[in-house]
PDB file of C-alpha atoms in Angstrom:
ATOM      1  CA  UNK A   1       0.000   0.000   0.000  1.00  0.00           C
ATOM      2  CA  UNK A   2       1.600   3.567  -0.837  1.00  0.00           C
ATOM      3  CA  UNK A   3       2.688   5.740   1.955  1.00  0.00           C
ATOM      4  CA  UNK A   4      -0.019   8.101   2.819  1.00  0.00           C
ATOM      5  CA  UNK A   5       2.025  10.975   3.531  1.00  0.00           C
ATOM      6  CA  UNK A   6       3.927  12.001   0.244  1.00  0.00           C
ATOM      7  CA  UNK A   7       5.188  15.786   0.426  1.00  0.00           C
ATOM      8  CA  UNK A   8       5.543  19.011   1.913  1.00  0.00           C
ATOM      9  CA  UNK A   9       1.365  20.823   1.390  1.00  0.00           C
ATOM     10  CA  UNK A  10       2.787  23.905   2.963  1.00  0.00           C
ATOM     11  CA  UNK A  11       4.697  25.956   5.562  1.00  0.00           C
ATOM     12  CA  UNK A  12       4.284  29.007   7.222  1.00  0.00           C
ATOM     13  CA  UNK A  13       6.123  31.947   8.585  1.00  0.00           C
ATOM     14  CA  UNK A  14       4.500  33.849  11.315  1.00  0.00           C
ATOM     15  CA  UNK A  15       5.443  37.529  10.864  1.00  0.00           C
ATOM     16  CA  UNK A  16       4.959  40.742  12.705  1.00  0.00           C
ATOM     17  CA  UNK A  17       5.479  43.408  10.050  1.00  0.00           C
ATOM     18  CA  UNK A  18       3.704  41.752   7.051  1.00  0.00           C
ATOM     19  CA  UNK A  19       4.288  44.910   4.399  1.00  0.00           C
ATOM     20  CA  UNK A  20       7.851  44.237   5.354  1.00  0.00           C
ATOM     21  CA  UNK A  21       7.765  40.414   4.955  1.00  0.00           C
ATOM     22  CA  UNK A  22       5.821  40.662   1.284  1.00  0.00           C
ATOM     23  CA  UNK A  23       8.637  43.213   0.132  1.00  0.00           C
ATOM     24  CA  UNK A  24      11.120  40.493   1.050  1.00  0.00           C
ATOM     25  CA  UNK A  25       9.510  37.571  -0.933  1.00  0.00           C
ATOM     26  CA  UNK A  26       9.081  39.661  -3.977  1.00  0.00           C
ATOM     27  CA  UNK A  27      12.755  40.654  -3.613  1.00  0.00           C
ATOM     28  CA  UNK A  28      14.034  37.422  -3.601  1.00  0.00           C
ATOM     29  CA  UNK A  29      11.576  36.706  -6.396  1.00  0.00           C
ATOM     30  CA  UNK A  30       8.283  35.193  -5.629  1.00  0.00           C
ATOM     31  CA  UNK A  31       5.076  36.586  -6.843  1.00  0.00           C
ATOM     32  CA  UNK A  32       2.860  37.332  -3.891  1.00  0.00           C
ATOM     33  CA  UNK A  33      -0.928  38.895  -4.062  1.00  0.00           C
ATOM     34  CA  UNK A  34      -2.203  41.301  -1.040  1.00  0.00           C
ATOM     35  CA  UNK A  35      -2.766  39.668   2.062  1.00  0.00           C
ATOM     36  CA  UNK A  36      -6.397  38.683   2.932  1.00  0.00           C
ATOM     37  CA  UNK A  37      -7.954  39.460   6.062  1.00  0.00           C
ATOM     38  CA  UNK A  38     -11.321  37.815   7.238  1.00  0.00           C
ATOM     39  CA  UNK A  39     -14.112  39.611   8.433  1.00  0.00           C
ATOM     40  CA  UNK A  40     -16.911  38.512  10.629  1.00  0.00           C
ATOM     41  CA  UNK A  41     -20.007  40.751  12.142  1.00  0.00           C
ATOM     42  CA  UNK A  42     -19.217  40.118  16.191  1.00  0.00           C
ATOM     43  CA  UNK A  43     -23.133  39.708  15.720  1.00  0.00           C
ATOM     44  CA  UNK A  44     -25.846  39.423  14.235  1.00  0.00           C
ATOM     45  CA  UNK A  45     -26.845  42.582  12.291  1.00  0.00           C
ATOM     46  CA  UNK A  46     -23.458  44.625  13.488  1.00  0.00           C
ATOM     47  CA  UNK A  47     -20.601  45.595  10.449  1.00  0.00           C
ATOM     48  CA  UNK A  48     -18.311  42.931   9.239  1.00  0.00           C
ATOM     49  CA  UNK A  49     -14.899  43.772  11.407  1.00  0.00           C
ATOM     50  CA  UNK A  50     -11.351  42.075  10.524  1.00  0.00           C
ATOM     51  CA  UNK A  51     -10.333  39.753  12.906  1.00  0.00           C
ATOM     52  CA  UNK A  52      -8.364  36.694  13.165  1.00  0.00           C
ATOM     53  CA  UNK A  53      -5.431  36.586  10.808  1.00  0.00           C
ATOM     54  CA  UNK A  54      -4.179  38.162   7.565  1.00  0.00           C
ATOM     55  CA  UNK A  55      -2.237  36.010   5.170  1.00  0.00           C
ATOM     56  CA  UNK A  56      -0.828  35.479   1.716  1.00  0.00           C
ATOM     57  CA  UNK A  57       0.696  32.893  -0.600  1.00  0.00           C
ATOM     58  CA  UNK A  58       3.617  32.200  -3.030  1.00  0.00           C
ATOM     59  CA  UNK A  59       1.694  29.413  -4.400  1.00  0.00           C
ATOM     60  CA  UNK A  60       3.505  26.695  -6.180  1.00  0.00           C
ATOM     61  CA  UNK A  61       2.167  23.840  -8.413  1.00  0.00           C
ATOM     62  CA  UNK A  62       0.981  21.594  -5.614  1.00  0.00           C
ATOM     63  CA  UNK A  63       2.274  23.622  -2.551  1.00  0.00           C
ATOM     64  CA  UNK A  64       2.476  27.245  -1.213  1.00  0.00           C
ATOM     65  CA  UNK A  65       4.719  28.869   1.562  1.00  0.00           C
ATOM     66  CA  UNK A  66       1.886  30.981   3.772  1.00  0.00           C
ATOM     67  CA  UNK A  67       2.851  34.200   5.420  1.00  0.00           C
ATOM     68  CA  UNK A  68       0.713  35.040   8.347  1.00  0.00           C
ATOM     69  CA  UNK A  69       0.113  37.610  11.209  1.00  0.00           C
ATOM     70  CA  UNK A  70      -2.262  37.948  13.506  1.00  0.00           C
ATOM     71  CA  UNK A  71      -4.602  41.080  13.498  1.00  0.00           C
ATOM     72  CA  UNK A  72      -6.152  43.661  16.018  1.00  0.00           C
ATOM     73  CA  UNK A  73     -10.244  43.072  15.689  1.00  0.00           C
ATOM     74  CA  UNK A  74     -11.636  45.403  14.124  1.00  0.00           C
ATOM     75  CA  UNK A  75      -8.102  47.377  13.024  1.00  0.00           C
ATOM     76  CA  UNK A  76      -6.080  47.068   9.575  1.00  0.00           C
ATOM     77  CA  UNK A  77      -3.250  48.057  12.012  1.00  0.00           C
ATOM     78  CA  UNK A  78      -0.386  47.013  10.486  1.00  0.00           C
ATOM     79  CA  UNK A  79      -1.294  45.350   7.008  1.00  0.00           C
ATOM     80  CA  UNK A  80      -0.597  46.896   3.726  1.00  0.00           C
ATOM     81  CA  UNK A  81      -3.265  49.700   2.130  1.00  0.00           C
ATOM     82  CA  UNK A  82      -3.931  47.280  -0.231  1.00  0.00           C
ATOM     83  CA  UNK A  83      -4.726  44.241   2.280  1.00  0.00           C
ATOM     84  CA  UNK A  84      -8.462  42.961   1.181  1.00  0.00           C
ATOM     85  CA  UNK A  85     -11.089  42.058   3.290  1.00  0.00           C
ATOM     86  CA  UNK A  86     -12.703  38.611   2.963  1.00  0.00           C
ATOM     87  CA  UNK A  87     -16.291  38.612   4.469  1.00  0.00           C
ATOM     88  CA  UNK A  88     -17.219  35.391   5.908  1.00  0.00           C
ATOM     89  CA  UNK A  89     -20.820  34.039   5.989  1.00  0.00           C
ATOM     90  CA  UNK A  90     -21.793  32.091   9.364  1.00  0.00           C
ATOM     91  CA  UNK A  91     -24.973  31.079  10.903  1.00  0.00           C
ATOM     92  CA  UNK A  92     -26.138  32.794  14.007  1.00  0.00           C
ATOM     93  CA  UNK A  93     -26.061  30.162  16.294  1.00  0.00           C
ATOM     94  CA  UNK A  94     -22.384  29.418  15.229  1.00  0.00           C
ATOM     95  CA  UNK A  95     -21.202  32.349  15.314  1.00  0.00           C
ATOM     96  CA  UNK A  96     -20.267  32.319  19.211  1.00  0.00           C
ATOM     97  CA  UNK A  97     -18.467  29.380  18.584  1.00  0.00           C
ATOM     98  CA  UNK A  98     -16.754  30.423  15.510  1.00  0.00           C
ATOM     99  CA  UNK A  99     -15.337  33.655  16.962  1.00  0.00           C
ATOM    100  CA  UNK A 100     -13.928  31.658  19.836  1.00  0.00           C
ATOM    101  CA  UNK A 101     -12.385  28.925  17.953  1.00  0.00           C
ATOM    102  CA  UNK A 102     -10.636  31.711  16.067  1.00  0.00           C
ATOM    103  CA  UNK A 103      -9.981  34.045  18.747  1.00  0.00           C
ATOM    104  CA  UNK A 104      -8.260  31.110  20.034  1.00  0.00           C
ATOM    105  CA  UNK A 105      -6.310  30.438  16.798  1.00  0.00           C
ATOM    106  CA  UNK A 106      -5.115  34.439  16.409  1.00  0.00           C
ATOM    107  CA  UNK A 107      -4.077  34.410  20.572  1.00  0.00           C
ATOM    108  CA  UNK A 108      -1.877  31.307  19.426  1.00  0.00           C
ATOM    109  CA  UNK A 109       0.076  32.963  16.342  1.00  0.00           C
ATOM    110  CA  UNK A 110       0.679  35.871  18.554  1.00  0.00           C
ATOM    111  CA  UNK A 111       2.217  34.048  20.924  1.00  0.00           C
ATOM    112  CA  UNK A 112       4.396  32.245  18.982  1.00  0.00           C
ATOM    113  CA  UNK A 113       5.357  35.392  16.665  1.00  0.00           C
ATOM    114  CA  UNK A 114       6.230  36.754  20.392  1.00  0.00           C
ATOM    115  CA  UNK A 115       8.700  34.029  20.529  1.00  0.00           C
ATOM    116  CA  UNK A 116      10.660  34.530  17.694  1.00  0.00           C
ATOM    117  CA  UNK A 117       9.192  35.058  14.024  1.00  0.00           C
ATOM    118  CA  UNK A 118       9.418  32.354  11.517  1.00  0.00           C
ATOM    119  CA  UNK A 119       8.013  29.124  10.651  1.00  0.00           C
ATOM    120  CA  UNK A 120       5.557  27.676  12.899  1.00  0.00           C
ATOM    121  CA  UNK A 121       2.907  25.906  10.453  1.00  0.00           C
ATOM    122  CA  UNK A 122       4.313  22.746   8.625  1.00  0.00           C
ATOM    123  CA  UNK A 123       1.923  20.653   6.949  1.00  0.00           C
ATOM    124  CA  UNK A 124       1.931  17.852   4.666  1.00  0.00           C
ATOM    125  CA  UNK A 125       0.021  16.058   2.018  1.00  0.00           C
ATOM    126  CA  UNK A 126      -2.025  12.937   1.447  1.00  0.00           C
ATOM    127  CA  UNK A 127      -3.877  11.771  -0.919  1.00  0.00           C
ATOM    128  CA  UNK A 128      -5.979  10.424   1.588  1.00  0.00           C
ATOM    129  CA  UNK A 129      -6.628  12.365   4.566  1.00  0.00           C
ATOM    130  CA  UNK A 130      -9.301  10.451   5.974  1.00  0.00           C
ATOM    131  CA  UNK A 131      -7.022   7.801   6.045  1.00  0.00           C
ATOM    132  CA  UNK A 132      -4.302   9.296   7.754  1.00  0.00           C
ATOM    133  CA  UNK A 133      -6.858  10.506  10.347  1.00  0.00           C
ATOM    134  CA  UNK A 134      -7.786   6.767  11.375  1.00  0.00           C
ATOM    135  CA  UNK A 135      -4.150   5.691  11.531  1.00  0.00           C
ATOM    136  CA  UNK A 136      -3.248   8.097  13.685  1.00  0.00           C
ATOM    137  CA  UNK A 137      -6.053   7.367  16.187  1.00  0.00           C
ATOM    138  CA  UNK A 138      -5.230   3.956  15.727  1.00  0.00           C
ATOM    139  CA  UNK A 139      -1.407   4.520  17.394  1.00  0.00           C
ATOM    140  CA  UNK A 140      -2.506   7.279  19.753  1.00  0.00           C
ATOM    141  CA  UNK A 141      -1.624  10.512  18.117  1.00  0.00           C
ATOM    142  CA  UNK A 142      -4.220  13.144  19.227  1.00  0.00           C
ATOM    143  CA  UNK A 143      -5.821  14.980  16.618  1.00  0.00           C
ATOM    144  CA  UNK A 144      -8.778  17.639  15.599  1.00  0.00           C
ATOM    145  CA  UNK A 145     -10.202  15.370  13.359  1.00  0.00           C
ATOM    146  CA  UNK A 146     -10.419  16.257   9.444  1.00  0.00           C
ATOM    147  CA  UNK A 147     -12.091  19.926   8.677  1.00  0.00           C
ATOM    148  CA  UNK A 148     -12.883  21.687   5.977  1.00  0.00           C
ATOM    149  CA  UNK A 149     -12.001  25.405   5.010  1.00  0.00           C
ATOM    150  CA  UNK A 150     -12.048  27.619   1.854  1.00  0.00           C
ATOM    151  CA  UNK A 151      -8.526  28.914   0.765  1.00  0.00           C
ATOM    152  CA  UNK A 152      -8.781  32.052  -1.693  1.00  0.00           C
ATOM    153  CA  UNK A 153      -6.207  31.180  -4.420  1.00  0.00           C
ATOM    154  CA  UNK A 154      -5.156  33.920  -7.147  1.00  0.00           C
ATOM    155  CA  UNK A 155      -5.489  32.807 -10.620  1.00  0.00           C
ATOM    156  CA  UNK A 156      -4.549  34.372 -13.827  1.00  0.00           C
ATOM    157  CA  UNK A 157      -8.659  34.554 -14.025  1.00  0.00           C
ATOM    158  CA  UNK A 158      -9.201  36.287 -10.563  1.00  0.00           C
ATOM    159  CA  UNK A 159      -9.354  34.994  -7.140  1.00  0.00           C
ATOM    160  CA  UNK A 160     -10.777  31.619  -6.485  1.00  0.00           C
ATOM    161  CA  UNK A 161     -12.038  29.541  -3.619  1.00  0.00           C
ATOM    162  CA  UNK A 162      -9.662  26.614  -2.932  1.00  0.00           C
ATOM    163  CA  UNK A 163     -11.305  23.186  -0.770  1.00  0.00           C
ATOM    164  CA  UNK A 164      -9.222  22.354   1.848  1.00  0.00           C
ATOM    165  CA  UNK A 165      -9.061  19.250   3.962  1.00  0.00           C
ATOM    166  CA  UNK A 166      -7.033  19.062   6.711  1.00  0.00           C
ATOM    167  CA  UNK A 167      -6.518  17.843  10.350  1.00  0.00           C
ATOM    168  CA  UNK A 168      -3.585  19.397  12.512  1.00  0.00           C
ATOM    169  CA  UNK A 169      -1.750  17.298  15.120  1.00  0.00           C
ATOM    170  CA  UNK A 170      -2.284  18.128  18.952  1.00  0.00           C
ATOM    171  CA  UNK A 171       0.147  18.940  21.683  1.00  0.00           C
ATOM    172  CA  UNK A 172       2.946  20.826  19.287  1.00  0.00           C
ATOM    173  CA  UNK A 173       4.103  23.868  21.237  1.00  0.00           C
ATOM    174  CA  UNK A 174       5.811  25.425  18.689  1.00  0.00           C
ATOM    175  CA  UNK A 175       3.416  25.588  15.866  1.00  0.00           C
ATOM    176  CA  UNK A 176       0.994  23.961  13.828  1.00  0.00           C
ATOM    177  CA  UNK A 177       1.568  20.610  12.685  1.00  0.00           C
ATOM    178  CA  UNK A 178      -0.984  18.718  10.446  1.00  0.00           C
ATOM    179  CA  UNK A 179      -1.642  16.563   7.499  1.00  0.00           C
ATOM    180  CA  UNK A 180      -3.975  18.389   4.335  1.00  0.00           C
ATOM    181  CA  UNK A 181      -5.508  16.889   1.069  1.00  0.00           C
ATOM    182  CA  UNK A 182      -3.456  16.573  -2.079  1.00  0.00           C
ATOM    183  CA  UNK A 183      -3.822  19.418  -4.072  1.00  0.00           C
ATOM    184  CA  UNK A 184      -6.787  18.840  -6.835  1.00  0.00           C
ATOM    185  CA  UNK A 185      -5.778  19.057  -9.931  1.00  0.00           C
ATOM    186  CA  UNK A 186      -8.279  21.461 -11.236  1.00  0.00           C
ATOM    187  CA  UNK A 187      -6.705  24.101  -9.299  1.00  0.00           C
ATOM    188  CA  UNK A 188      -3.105  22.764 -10.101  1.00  0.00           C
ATOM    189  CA  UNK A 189      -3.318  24.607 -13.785  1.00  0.00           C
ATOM    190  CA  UNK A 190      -4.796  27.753 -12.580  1.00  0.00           C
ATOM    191  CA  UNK A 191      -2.292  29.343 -10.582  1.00  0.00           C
ATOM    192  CA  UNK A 192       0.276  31.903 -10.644  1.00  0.00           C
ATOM    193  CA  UNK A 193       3.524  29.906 -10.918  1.00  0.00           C
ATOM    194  CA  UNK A 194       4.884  33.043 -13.052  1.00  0.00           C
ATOM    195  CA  UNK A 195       7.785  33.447  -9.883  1.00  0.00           C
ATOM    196  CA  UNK A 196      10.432  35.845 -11.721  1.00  0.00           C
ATOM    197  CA  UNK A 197      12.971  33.451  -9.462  1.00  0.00           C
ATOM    198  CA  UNK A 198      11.768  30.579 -11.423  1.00  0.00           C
ATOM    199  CA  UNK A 199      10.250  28.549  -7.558  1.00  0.00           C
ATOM    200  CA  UNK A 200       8.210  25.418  -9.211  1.00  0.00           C
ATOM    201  CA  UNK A 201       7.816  23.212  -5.921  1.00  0.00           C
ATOM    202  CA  UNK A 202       8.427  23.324  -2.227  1.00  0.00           C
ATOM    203  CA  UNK A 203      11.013  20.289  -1.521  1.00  0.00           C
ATOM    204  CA  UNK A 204      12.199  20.983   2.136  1.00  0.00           C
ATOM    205  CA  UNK A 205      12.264  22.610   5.317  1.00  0.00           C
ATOM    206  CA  UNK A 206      14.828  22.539   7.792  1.00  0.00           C
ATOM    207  CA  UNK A 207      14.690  23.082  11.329  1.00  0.00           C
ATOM    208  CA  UNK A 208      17.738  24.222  13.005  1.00  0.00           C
ATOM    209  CA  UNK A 209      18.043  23.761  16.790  1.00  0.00           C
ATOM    210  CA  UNK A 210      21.043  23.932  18.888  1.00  0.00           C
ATOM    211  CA  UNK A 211      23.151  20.663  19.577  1.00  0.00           C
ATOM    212  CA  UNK A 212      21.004  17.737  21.833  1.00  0.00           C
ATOM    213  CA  UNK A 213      18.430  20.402  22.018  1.00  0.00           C
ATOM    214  CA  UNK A 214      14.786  19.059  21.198  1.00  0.00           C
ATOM    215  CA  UNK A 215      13.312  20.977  18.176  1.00  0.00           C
ATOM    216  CA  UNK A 216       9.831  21.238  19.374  1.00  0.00           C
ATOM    217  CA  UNK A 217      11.394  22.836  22.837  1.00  0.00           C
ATOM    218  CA  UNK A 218      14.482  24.887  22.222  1.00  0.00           C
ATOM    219  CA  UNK A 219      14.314  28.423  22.460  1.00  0.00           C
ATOM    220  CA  UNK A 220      16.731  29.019  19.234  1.00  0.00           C
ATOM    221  CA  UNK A 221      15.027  27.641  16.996  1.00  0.00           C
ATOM    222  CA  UNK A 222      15.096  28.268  12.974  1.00  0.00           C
ATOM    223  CA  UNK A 223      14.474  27.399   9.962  1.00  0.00           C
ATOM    224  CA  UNK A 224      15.301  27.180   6.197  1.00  0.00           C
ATOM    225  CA  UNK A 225      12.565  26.420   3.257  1.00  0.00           C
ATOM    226  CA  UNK A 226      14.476  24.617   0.085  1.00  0.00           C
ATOM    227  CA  UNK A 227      12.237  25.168  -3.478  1.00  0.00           C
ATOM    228  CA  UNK A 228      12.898  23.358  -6.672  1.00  0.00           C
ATOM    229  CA  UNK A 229      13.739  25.774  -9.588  1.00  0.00           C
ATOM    230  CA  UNK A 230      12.904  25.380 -13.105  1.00  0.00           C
TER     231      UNK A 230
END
């Protein structure tokens, strides 16, 4: 039976100055869009605000390096002028729960970003998630179970809404651990892989701790992201 993890889906770097960390990327040659930044009423009839997190991609032909940073609700505090806002629909009685789960989520990037900025999301693909899901259960590896988000994905046709299965492993202090979906294909062929540096595939990442020191609980600890170039 194949393995059912096969590749790198994605890492992240947690940033605090994300105008800064774009300008960076796009020097060393990646084409990035404007972050996005969610919005969500805080209730029912009241003004979308942004809250959460803002992010963008480098997206590659079946991976992406993410940057992140968590936002202020309600503020575009920090983001580049032209950061876009990305409404989010949600029923009323799950909204509570929804803001709390990512209230959670934005508390955790901060803290880590307040630790040193850098990667702290590495997650990896299978072609069958589900799958991956059950065996770790089976061998005691806690787990969210699988879940299902929307990614928005620039396209040389406009901005699209990406499926995205994924579970994320518990108990990692440093970060965010996890196991997504392959890619599908039909998004494969849509996006911008036009990277002046010539970036076709994300192939490693290296975490650099110092000597007999655990990586998950040193207090050095970085990182290096290795692409394949056509």
């Amino acid at each position: 039976m194949p393995h059912d993890i096969t590749r790198l889906h994605h890492v992240g770097h947690v940033v605090s100055d994300m105008a800064q960390a774009i300008a960076l990327y796009r020097r060393l040659g990646f084409h990035l869009p404007p972050p996005s930044v969610p919005a969500l009423a805080p209730r029912e009839g009241a003004a979308p605000e942004p809250f959460g997190a803002a992010n963008t991609h480098a997206d590659l032909s079946r991976s992406f390096v993410e940057l992140v940073t968590p936002v202020k609700p309600g503020s575009m505090a920090g983001l580049p002028p032209d950061a876009r806002i990305v409404p989010l629909q949600v029923p009323p009685e799950k909204l509570p729960l929804v803001l709390s789960r990512i209230e959670a989520t934005s508390a955790q990037l901060g803290g880590w970003r307040d630790r040193f900025e850098g990667l702290h999301i590495l997650m990896f693909s299978s072609p069958d998630v589900d799958g991956v899901a059950d065996r770790l259960t089976s061998v005691g590896v806690g787990h969210g179970g699988v879940n299902t988000v929307g990614r928005p994905v620039e396209t040389p046709n406009g901005v699209r809404t990406e499926p995205v299965r994924y579970l994320e492993i518990d108990g990692v202090p440093e970060g965010r651990v996890g196991v997504v979906a392959d890619v599908d294909p039909e998004y494969q062929h849509t996006r911008h892989l036009d990277h002046p540096n010539g970036a076709q595939e994300l192939v490693e990442a290296v975490l650099c701790v110092p000597e007999k020191a655990s990586a998950f609980r040193s207090v050095g600890l970085a990182s290096r992201t290795g692409f394949l170039f056509g």
